[in-house]
Every structure is written in C-alpha cells, then in structure tokens.
Amino acid sequence: MLNNYLMELIPWILHNFANPLNGILGRSELLQVRAERQLIINNGNKIDAEILEGCKKIIYDSDLIAKEADRLFSLFNVVSEKFQRLSNTALQRINLSELVEAEMKFLQFYRDVKYNIKKKLILDREIPEISGVKADYSISLSTIIRHSVSSMKNSKLKNLIVSTGHDDSHVYVKIEDTGAPIPEIQIKELIENWDLACYPLDDPDEDKRLLCALFLLRKHGAFFQIVYESGFNVILIKIPY
C-alpha cells in the first residue's frame, strides 16, 4: 500500500519541481540576452568601465546558471522517466538498448556506481523490439545491475560492463562484473527451483533479490546463463523476439 502511495505521489512532486526549474532556465537566458543587447546598443557610445564589467559579469553568470539549470533539468528527466517506467504495467513493444541506457543513467544517482565503479556500456542500436511490461524490465534490470555493483564492494578491480545485442531469434543483455563469484550452488538452486525463487524485491538478502529479478524476467520468456570466466561474473539474459 505504501509503494502504491509513493508511486502515485512522486510523479506529482516531480511535476511541481518542473515549473520553477523551467522558470529559472528561462529567466537566466532572458537576463543574458538583455545584458548582451545593452552592450550592442551602447557599442558606439562610451560606457563606464564599471558598468561594462558588470554587464560582462551578468552575461557570464547567467550563462553558468543556464548551464547548471539545464544539467539539473536533465537529471530531473532521468528521475521522472524512471518513475514513469516503474508505473508502466501495460504490455508493449520495448527497445532493450534504450531501456538499459536509461537504467544506467538512473543508477548514476547511487554514489558507489557514480564514483567507485569503472563502467562500460555497449549498446546494439539496431536491436529488434521485444514484447513485455516496461515496469518488470526496469525493476529487474536495475536490481541485477545493483547486485553486480554490490558484489564488487571488496574487489580491488571494480569493472562493470553492460552490453546488448541480438541474433536471428533473440535479443540479449549481458552484465559482467569483477565481483565475488556467484556460488555454483546458488546457480544450481536458481535453475532447479524457479518456483521458490521469487522472494520480495525488498528482501535484505541481495542474492534473493537477484533470483527474484531473474524470475520476473522469466515470466516474459527470458532464459539465462550465469558463469564465471576470465575474472568476470557473467549474467546473460536472452529474450525471444
């Protein structure tokens, strides 16, 4: 019930932030234009040095404000789009590369992802669309990637590679990390006991959340390969199209 309340409330909170943010961006640009116009109008006249310096500073500062407001607006859109995905439970066509790219942008809000991890994103821009529920894919992929990040907590090398691709019948997402290997017994349990794998996604046990995230994708026909090779955990998720 609390989750439903938050899902309903947060988009409206973000909407109410959008208007003043647009106002800041618009006013800073207008201030810059006015200052530049004054310099042009008075170009043939002698301008007091202090006034001239003040106009230049206004232009410089308003440009910085506009750039920061634009950056804030981009971050705002990343958050807003994430909540839109989480609330989108309709069956629809999904471009997996675009979804993975959006999820990686949102994960930059996590401090450990932004600062402590070396990340590489390899996207297939020609990937065919699949049929699925965007909310399921959003929460599953972000949970799996967060599991990879957490597995590298005590690793000297912290490398994360997320890639997408396709063949004649399937699209895939491959998530690779240099974290602690996923125990083979856990992989065996995952394969043999799918019906027991769906724990709550807010379970404090990260391994259980991983199993549940994979189970959620399995509902959409996905299948998986989980291996440890060349120093990397590799989770390969393939979905028919």
PDB file of C-alpha atoms in Angstrom:
ATOM      1  CA  MET A   1       0.000   0.000   0.000  1.00  0.00           C
ATOM      2  CA  LEU A   2       2.886   2.376   0.826  1.00  0.00           C
ATOM      3  CA  ASN A   3       4.538   1.620  -2.531  1.00  0.00           C
ATOM      4  CA  ASN A   4       1.301   2.448  -4.379  1.00  0.00           C
ATOM      5  CA  TYR A   5       1.035   5.700  -2.434  1.00  0.00           C
ATOM      6  CA  LEU A   6       4.608   6.680  -3.333  1.00  0.00           C
ATOM      7  CA  MET A   7       4.160   5.723  -6.982  1.00  0.00           C
ATOM      8  CA  GLU A   8       1.144   7.992  -7.151  1.00  0.00           C
ATOM      9  CA  LEU A   9       2.689  10.864  -5.177  1.00  0.00           C
ATOM     10  CA  ILE A  10       6.240  11.105  -6.530  1.00  0.00           C
ATOM     11  CA  PRO A  11       5.335  11.936 -10.166  1.00  0.00           C
ATOM     12  CA  TRP A  12       3.282  14.886  -8.888  1.00  0.00           C
ATOM     13  CA  ILE A  13       6.179  16.036  -6.702  1.00  0.00           C
ATOM     14  CA  LEU A  14       8.454  15.952  -9.737  1.00  0.00           C
ATOM     15  CA  HIS A  15       5.847  17.797 -11.800  1.00  0.00           C
ATOM     16  CA  ASN A  16       5.744  20.597  -9.222  1.00  0.00           C
ATOM     17  CA  PHE A  17       9.529  20.930  -9.385  1.00  0.00           C
ATOM     18  CA  ALA A  18       9.445  21.194 -13.171  1.00  0.00           C
ATOM     19  CA  ASN A  19       7.667  24.574 -13.384  1.00  0.00           C
ATOM     20  CA  PRO A  20      10.079  26.597 -11.190  1.00  0.00           C
ATOM     21  CA  LEU A  21      13.021  24.845 -12.843  1.00  0.00           C
ATOM     22  CA  ASN A  22      11.770  25.924 -16.256  1.00  0.00           C
ATOM     23  CA  GLY A  23      11.336  29.418 -14.835  1.00  0.00           C
ATOM     24  CA  ILE A  24      14.948  29.570 -13.632  1.00  0.00           C
ATOM     25  CA  LEU A  25      16.202  28.389 -17.005  1.00  0.00           C
ATOM     26  CA  GLY A  26      14.044  30.862 -18.922  1.00  0.00           C
ATOM     27  CA  ARG A  27      14.850  33.873 -16.721  1.00  0.00           C
ATOM     28  CA  SER A  28      18.599  33.227 -16.798  1.00  0.00           C
ATOM     29  CA  GLU A  29      18.537  33.096 -20.595  1.00  0.00           C
ATOM     30  CA  LEU A  30      16.432  36.274 -20.744  1.00  0.00           C
ATOM     31  CA  LEU A  31      18.844  38.084 -18.405  1.00  0.00           C
ATOM     32  CA  GLN A  32      21.762  37.095 -20.607  1.00  0.00           C
ATOM     33  CA  VAL A  33      20.003  38.357 -23.754  1.00  0.00           C
ATOM     34  CA  ARG A  34      19.169  41.705 -22.126  1.00  0.00           C
ATOM     35  CA  ALA A  35      22.742  42.267 -20.969  1.00  0.00           C
ATOM     36  CA  GLU A  36      24.110  41.414 -24.415  1.00  0.00           C
ATOM     37  CA  ARG A  37      21.566  43.746 -26.020  1.00  0.00           C
ATOM     38  CA  GLN A  38      22.688  46.646 -23.843  1.00  0.00           C
ATOM     39  CA  LEU A  39      26.278  46.098 -24.929  1.00  0.00           C
ATOM     40  CA  ILE A  40      25.222  46.096 -28.589  1.00  0.00           C
ATOM     41  CA  ILE A  41      23.062  49.227 -28.222  1.00  0.00           C
ATOM     42  CA  ASN A  42      25.850  51.129 -26.500  1.00  0.00           C
ATOM     43  CA  ASN A  43      28.618  49.809 -28.706  1.00  0.00           C
ATOM     44  CA  GLY A  44      29.156  53.191 -30.353  1.00  0.00           C
ATOM     45  CA  ASN A  45      28.997  55.110 -27.100  1.00  0.00           C
ATOM     46  CA  LYS A  46      31.454  55.350 -24.302  1.00  0.00           C
ATOM     47  CA  ILE A  47      30.387  53.074 -21.438  1.00  0.00           C
ATOM     48  CA  ASP A  48      31.595  53.427 -17.907  1.00  0.00           C
ATOM     49  CA  ALA A  49      34.219  50.732 -17.282  1.00  0.00           C
ATOM     50  CA  GLU A  50      32.468  49.547 -14.134  1.00  0.00           C
ATOM     51  CA  ILE A  51      29.120  49.221 -15.937  1.00  0.00           C
ATOM     52  CA  LEU A  52      30.798  47.400 -18.818  1.00  0.00           C
ATOM     53  CA  GLU A  53      32.457  44.964 -16.441  1.00  0.00           C
ATOM     54  CA  GLY A  54      29.139  44.468 -14.642  1.00  0.00           C
ATOM     55  CA  CYS A  55      27.345  43.631 -17.910  1.00  0.00           C
ATOM     56  CA  LYS A  56      30.023  41.122 -18.826  1.00  0.00           C
ATOM     57  CA  LYS A  57      29.745  39.506 -15.403  1.00  0.00           C
ATOM     58  CA  ILE A  58      25.955  39.299 -15.728  1.00  0.00           C
ATOM     59  CA  ILE A  59      26.345  37.558 -19.088  1.00  0.00           C
ATOM     60  CA  TYR A  60      28.955  35.165 -17.678  1.00  0.00           C
ATOM     61  CA  ASP A  61      26.970  34.337 -14.516  1.00  0.00           C
ATOM     62  CA  SER A  62      23.664  33.953 -16.349  1.00  0.00           C
ATOM     63  CA  ASP A  63      25.356  31.566 -18.767  1.00  0.00           C
ATOM     64  CA  LEU A  64      26.591  29.459 -15.818  1.00  0.00           C
ATOM     65  CA  ILE A  65      23.106  29.498 -14.269  1.00  0.00           C
ATOM     66  CA  ALA A  66      21.574  28.398 -17.584  1.00  0.00           C
ATOM     67  CA  LYS A  67      24.071  25.533 -17.926  1.00  0.00           C
ATOM     68  CA  GLU A  68      23.521  24.335 -14.355  1.00  0.00           C
ATOM     69  CA  ALA A  69      19.739  24.635 -14.719  1.00  0.00           C
ATOM     70  CA  ASP A  70      19.939  22.643 -17.946  1.00  0.00           C
ATOM     71  CA  ARG A  71      22.010  19.959 -16.193  1.00  0.00           C
ATOM     72  CA  LEU A  72      19.523  19.873 -13.307  1.00  0.00           C
ATOM     73  CA  PHE A  73      16.666  19.600 -15.787  1.00  0.00           C
ATOM     74  CA  SER A  74      18.380  16.606 -17.424  1.00  0.00           C
ATOM     75  CA  LEU A  75      18.742  14.902 -14.021  1.00  0.00           C
ATOM     76  CA  PHE A  76      15.120  15.711 -13.277  1.00  0.00           C
ATOM     77  CA  ASN A  77      14.082  13.990 -16.519  1.00  0.00           C
ATOM     78  CA  VAL A  78      16.125  10.894 -15.644  1.00  0.00           C
ATOM     79  CA  VAL A  79      14.256  10.560 -12.329  1.00  0.00           C
ATOM     80  CA  SER A  80      10.878  11.369 -13.866  1.00  0.00           C
ATOM     81  CA  GLU A  81      11.338   8.802 -16.637  1.00  0.00           C
ATOM     82  CA  LYS A  82      12.352   6.143 -14.094  1.00  0.00           C
ATOM     83  CA  PHE A  83       9.086   6.559 -12.196  1.00  0.00           C
ATOM     84  CA  GLN A  84       7.164   6.515 -15.467  1.00  0.00           C
ATOM     85  CA  ARG A  85       8.755   3.171 -16.295  1.00  0.00           C
ATOM     86  CA  LEU A  86       8.009   1.742 -12.866  1.00  0.00           C
ATOM     87  CA  SER A  87       4.346   2.680 -13.189  1.00  0.00           C
ATOM     88  CA  ASN A  88       4.015   1.411 -16.776  1.00  0.00           C
ATOM     89  CA  THR A  89       2.437  -2.046 -16.464  1.00  0.00           C
ATOM     90  CA  ALA A  90       0.968  -2.279 -19.979  1.00  0.00           C
ATOM     91  CA  LEU A  91       2.142  -4.957 -22.377  1.00  0.00           C
ATOM     92  CA  GLN A  92       4.033  -3.137 -25.125  1.00  0.00           C
ATOM     93  CA  ARG A  93       6.976  -3.118 -27.517  1.00  0.00           C
ATOM     94  CA  ILE A  94      10.302  -2.402 -25.770  1.00  0.00           C
ATOM     95  CA  ASN A  95      13.673  -1.385 -27.175  1.00  0.00           C
ATOM     96  CA  LEU A  96      16.027  -3.115 -24.765  1.00  0.00           C
ATOM     97  CA  SER A  97      19.055  -0.957 -25.649  1.00  0.00           C
ATOM     98  CA  GLU A  98      17.153   2.255 -24.913  1.00  0.00           C
ATOM     99  CA  LEU A  99      15.847   0.794 -21.651  1.00  0.00           C
ATOM    100  CA  VAL A 100      19.303  -0.329 -20.489  1.00  0.00           C
ATOM    101  CA  GLU A 101      20.748   3.084 -21.328  1.00  0.00           C
ATOM    102  CA  ALA A 102      18.013   4.818 -19.308  1.00  0.00           C
ATOM    103  CA  GLU A 103      18.516   2.485 -16.338  1.00  0.00           C
ATOM    104  CA  MET A 104      22.277   3.118 -16.342  1.00  0.00           C
ATOM    105  CA  LYS A 105      21.648   6.872 -16.276  1.00  0.00           C
ATOM    106  CA  PHE A 106      19.385   6.481 -13.247  1.00  0.00           C
ATOM    107  CA  LEU A 107      21.905   4.270 -11.452  1.00  0.00           C
ATOM    108  CA  GLN A 108      24.354   7.198 -11.554  1.00  0.00           C
ATOM    109  CA  PHE A 109      22.392   8.587  -8.604  1.00  0.00           C
ATOM    110  CA  TYR A 110      23.967   5.829  -6.474  1.00  0.00           C
ATOM    111  CA  ARG A 111      27.267   7.074  -5.082  1.00  0.00           C
ATOM    112  CA  ASP A 112      29.083   3.760  -5.464  1.00  0.00           C
ATOM    113  CA  VAL A 113      28.012   3.456  -9.098  1.00  0.00           C
ATOM    114  CA  LYS A 114      28.991   7.024  -9.956  1.00  0.00           C
ATOM    115  CA  TYR A 115      32.358   7.238  -8.231  1.00  0.00           C
ATOM    116  CA  ASN A 116      33.707   3.785  -7.388  1.00  0.00           C
ATOM    117  CA  ILE A 117      32.967   1.711 -10.476  1.00  0.00           C
ATOM    118  CA  LYS A 118      34.600   1.739 -13.900  1.00  0.00           C
ATOM    119  CA  LYS A 119      31.660   1.383 -16.276  1.00  0.00           C
ATOM    120  CA  LYS A 120      31.409   0.408 -19.930  1.00  0.00           C
ATOM    121  CA  LEU A 121      28.140   0.441 -21.869  1.00  0.00           C
ATOM    122  CA  ILE A 122      27.970  -1.316 -25.253  1.00  0.00           C
ATOM    123  CA  LEU A 123      24.599  -0.920 -26.977  1.00  0.00           C
ATOM    124  CA  ASP A 124      23.210  -2.530 -30.107  1.00  0.00           C
ATOM    125  CA  ARG A 125      21.318   0.350 -31.756  1.00  0.00           C
ATOM    126  CA  GLU A 126      19.773  -1.993 -34.346  1.00  0.00           C
ATOM    127  CA  ILE A 127      18.274  -4.306 -31.734  1.00  0.00           C
ATOM    128  CA  PRO A 128      14.755  -5.606 -32.513  1.00  0.00           C
ATOM    129  CA  GLU A 129      11.941  -4.701 -30.134  1.00  0.00           C
ATOM    130  CA  ILE A 130      10.523  -7.258 -27.725  1.00  0.00           C
ATOM    131  CA  SER A 131       7.099  -7.582 -26.151  1.00  0.00           C
ATOM    132  CA  GLY A 132       6.926  -7.067 -22.392  1.00  0.00           C
ATOM    133  CA  VAL A 133       5.976  -4.959 -19.401  1.00  0.00           C
ATOM    134  CA  LYS A 134       8.305  -1.990 -19.000  1.00  0.00           C
ATOM    135  CA  ALA A 135       7.900  -1.901 -15.206  1.00  0.00           C
ATOM    136  CA  ASP A 136       9.065  -5.525 -14.930  1.00  0.00           C
ATOM    137  CA  TYR A 137      12.117  -4.950 -17.104  1.00  0.00           C
ATOM    138  CA  SER A 138      13.001  -1.708 -15.332  1.00  0.00           C
ATOM    139  CA  ILE A 139      12.971  -3.111 -11.822  1.00  0.00           C
ATOM    140  CA  SER A 140      14.587  -6.421 -12.841  1.00  0.00           C
ATOM    141  CA  LEU A 141      17.496  -4.957 -14.795  1.00  0.00           C
ATOM    142  CA  SER A 142      18.262  -2.309 -12.178  1.00  0.00           C
ATOM    143  CA  THR A 143      18.182  -4.975  -9.434  1.00  0.00           C
ATOM    144  CA  ILE A 144      20.556  -7.243 -11.362  1.00  0.00           C
ATOM    145  CA  ILE A 145      22.991  -4.401 -12.073  1.00  0.00           C
ATOM    146  CA  ARG A 146      22.862  -3.267  -8.432  1.00  0.00           C
ATOM    147  CA  HIS A 147      23.697  -6.850  -7.416  1.00  0.00           C
ATOM    148  CA  SER A 148      26.765  -6.716  -9.680  1.00  0.00           C
ATOM    149  CA  VAL A 149      27.859  -3.424  -8.138  1.00  0.00           C
ATOM    150  CA  SER A 150      27.410  -4.754  -4.595  1.00  0.00           C
ATOM    151  CA  SER A 151      29.385  -7.900  -5.425  1.00  0.00           C
ATOM    152  CA  MET A 152      32.421  -5.689  -6.154  1.00  0.00           C
ATOM    153  CA  LYS A 153      32.370  -3.991  -2.762  1.00  0.00           C
ATOM    154  CA  ASN A 154      35.564  -5.728  -1.604  1.00  0.00           C
ATOM    155  CA  SER A 155      37.191  -6.160  -5.009  1.00  0.00           C
ATOM    156  CA  LYS A 156      40.366  -4.326  -5.940  1.00  0.00           C
ATOM    157  CA  LEU A 157      39.206  -4.095  -9.536  1.00  0.00           C
ATOM    158  CA  LYS A 158      35.698  -2.696  -9.928  1.00  0.00           C
ATOM    159  CA  ASN A 159      34.744  -3.068 -13.585  1.00  0.00           C
ATOM    160  CA  LEU A 160      31.167  -3.236 -14.828  1.00  0.00           C
ATOM    161  CA  ILE A 161      30.319  -3.969 -18.469  1.00  0.00           C
ATOM    162  CA  VAL A 162      26.718  -3.899 -19.664  1.00  0.00           C
ATOM    163  CA  SER A 163      26.010  -4.764 -23.278  1.00  0.00           C
ATOM    164  CA  THR A 164      23.062  -5.559 -25.532  1.00  0.00           C
ATOM    165  CA  GLY A 165      22.823  -7.443 -28.803  1.00  0.00           C
ATOM    166  CA  HIS A 166      20.719  -9.805 -30.891  1.00  0.00           C
ATOM    167  CA  ASP A 167      20.822 -12.817 -33.178  1.00  0.00           C
ATOM    168  CA  ASP A 168      18.247 -14.322 -35.549  1.00  0.00           C
ATOM    169  CA  SER A 169      15.730 -15.109 -32.811  1.00  0.00           C
ATOM    170  CA  HIS A 170      16.732 -13.479 -29.521  1.00  0.00           C
ATOM    171  CA  VAL A 171      17.846 -10.188 -28.025  1.00  0.00           C
ATOM    172  CA  TYR A 172      20.176 -10.238 -25.054  1.00  0.00           C
ATOM    173  CA  VAL A 173      21.554  -8.208 -22.176  1.00  0.00           C
ATOM    174  CA  LYS A 174      24.929  -9.231 -20.798  1.00  0.00           C
ATOM    175  CA  ILE A 175      26.050  -7.931 -17.404  1.00  0.00           C
ATOM    176  CA  GLU A 176      29.675  -8.547 -16.428  1.00  0.00           C
ATOM    177  CA  ASP A 177      31.428  -7.587 -13.201  1.00  0.00           C
ATOM    178  CA  THR A 178      34.688  -8.255 -11.377  1.00  0.00           C
ATOM    179  CA  GLY A 179      32.966  -9.034  -8.076  1.00  0.00           C
ATOM    180  CA  ALA A 180      32.963 -12.146  -5.934  1.00  0.00           C
ATOM    181  CA  PRO A 181      31.837 -15.188  -7.949  1.00  0.00           C
ATOM    182  CA  ILE A 182      28.206 -16.183  -7.573  1.00  0.00           C
ATOM    183  CA  PRO A 183      28.269 -19.546  -5.731  1.00  0.00           C
ATOM    184  CA  GLU A 184      27.620 -22.518  -8.022  1.00  0.00           C
ATOM    185  CA  ILE A 185      25.170 -23.948  -5.522  1.00  0.00           C
ATOM    186  CA  GLN A 186      23.130 -20.768  -5.827  1.00  0.00           C
ATOM    187  CA  ILE A 187      23.112 -21.023  -9.619  1.00  0.00           C
ATOM    188  CA  LYS A 188      22.011 -24.656  -9.349  1.00  0.00           C
ATOM    189  CA  GLU A 189      19.254 -23.662  -6.936  1.00  0.00           C
ATOM    190  CA  LEU A 190      18.122 -20.982  -9.362  1.00  0.00           C
ATOM    191  CA  ILE A 191      17.860 -23.430 -12.250  1.00  0.00           C
ATOM    192  CA  GLU A 192      16.217 -26.248 -10.316  1.00  0.00           C
ATOM    193  CA  ASN A 193      13.835 -24.304  -8.097  1.00  0.00           C
ATOM    194  CA  TRP A 194      12.320 -21.493 -10.132  1.00  0.00           C
ATOM    195  CA  ASP A 195       9.036 -21.670  -8.239  1.00  0.00           C
ATOM    196  CA  LEU A 196      10.865 -20.981  -4.978  1.00  0.00           C
ATOM    197  CA  ALA A 197      12.992 -18.161  -6.340  1.00  0.00           C
ATOM    198  CA  CYS A 198      10.546 -15.293  -6.123  1.00  0.00           C
ATOM    199  CA  TYR A 199      11.427 -13.529  -2.899  1.00  0.00           C
ATOM    200  CA  PRO A 200      10.275  -9.952  -2.261  1.00  0.00           C
ATOM    201  CA  LEU A 201      12.401  -7.491  -4.215  1.00  0.00           C
ATOM    202  CA  ASP A 202      12.931  -5.527  -0.996  1.00  0.00           C
ATOM    203  CA  ASP A 203      14.377  -8.587   0.777  1.00  0.00           C
ATOM    204  CA  PRO A 204      17.590  -7.536   2.621  1.00  0.00           C
ATOM    205  CA  ASP A 205      19.384 -10.551   1.105  1.00  0.00           C
ATOM    206  CA  GLU A 206      20.799  -9.296  -2.206  1.00  0.00           C
ATOM    207  CA  ASP A 207      21.191 -12.806  -3.606  1.00  0.00           C
ATOM    208  CA  LYS A 208      17.487 -13.430  -3.088  1.00  0.00           C
ATOM    209  CA  ARG A 209      16.665 -10.140  -4.821  1.00  0.00           C
ATOM    210  CA  LEU A 210      18.786 -11.262  -7.758  1.00  0.00           C
ATOM    211  CA  LEU A 211      16.864 -14.529  -8.020  1.00  0.00           C
ATOM    212  CA  CYS A 212      13.555 -12.696  -7.894  1.00  0.00           C
ATOM    213  CA  ALA A 213      14.654 -10.216 -10.577  1.00  0.00           C
ATOM    214  CA  LEU A 214      15.595 -13.091 -12.892  1.00  0.00           C
ATOM    215  CA  PHE A 215      12.357 -14.880 -12.080  1.00  0.00           C
ATOM    216  CA  LEU A 216      10.397 -11.757 -13.029  1.00  0.00           C
ATOM    217  CA  LEU A 217      12.036 -11.713 -16.466  1.00  0.00           C
ATOM    218  CA  ARG A 218      11.450 -15.435 -16.904  1.00  0.00           C
ATOM    219  CA  LYS A 219       7.713 -14.649 -16.965  1.00  0.00           C
ATOM    220  CA  HIS A 220       8.388 -12.894 -20.272  1.00  0.00           C
ATOM    221  CA  GLY A 221      10.125 -15.915 -21.784  1.00  0.00           C
ATOM    222  CA  ALA A 222      13.674 -14.995 -20.825  1.00  0.00           C
ATOM    223  CA  PHE A 223      16.326 -17.579 -20.085  1.00  0.00           C
ATOM    224  CA  PHE A 224      19.730 -17.153 -18.510  1.00  0.00           C
ATOM    225  CA  GLN A 225      23.324 -18.218 -18.434  1.00  0.00           C
ATOM    226  CA  ILE A 226      25.355 -17.462 -15.328  1.00  0.00           C
ATOM    227  CA  VAL A 227      29.079 -18.217 -15.425  1.00  0.00           C
ATOM    228  CA  TYR A 228      32.393 -17.007 -14.020  1.00  0.00           C
ATOM    229  CA  GLU A 229      35.097 -16.627 -16.641  1.00  0.00           C
ATOM    230  CA  SER A 230      38.319 -14.641 -17.056  1.00  0.00           C
ATOM    231  CA  GLY A 231      37.804 -12.883 -13.723  1.00  0.00           C
ATOM    232  CA  PHE A 232      34.245 -11.767 -14.516  1.00  0.00           C
ATOM    233  CA  ASN A 233      30.821 -12.815 -13.322  1.00  0.00           C
ATOM    234  CA  VAL A 234      28.694 -13.002 -16.457  1.00  0.00           C
ATOM    235  CA  ILE A 235      24.892 -12.912 -16.396  1.00  0.00           C
ATOM    236  CA  LEU A 236      23.466 -13.374 -19.884  1.00  0.00           C
ATOM    237  CA  ILE A 237      19.757 -12.719 -20.309  1.00  0.00           C
ATOM    238  CA  LYS A 238      18.181 -13.777 -23.615  1.00  0.00           C
ATOM    239  CA  ILE A 239      14.628 -12.969 -24.685  1.00  0.00           C
ATOM    240  CA  PRO A 240      12.897 -14.212 -27.851  1.00  0.00           C
ATOM    241  CA  TYR A 241      11.505 -11.654 -30.283  1.00  0.00           C
TER     242      TYR A 241
END
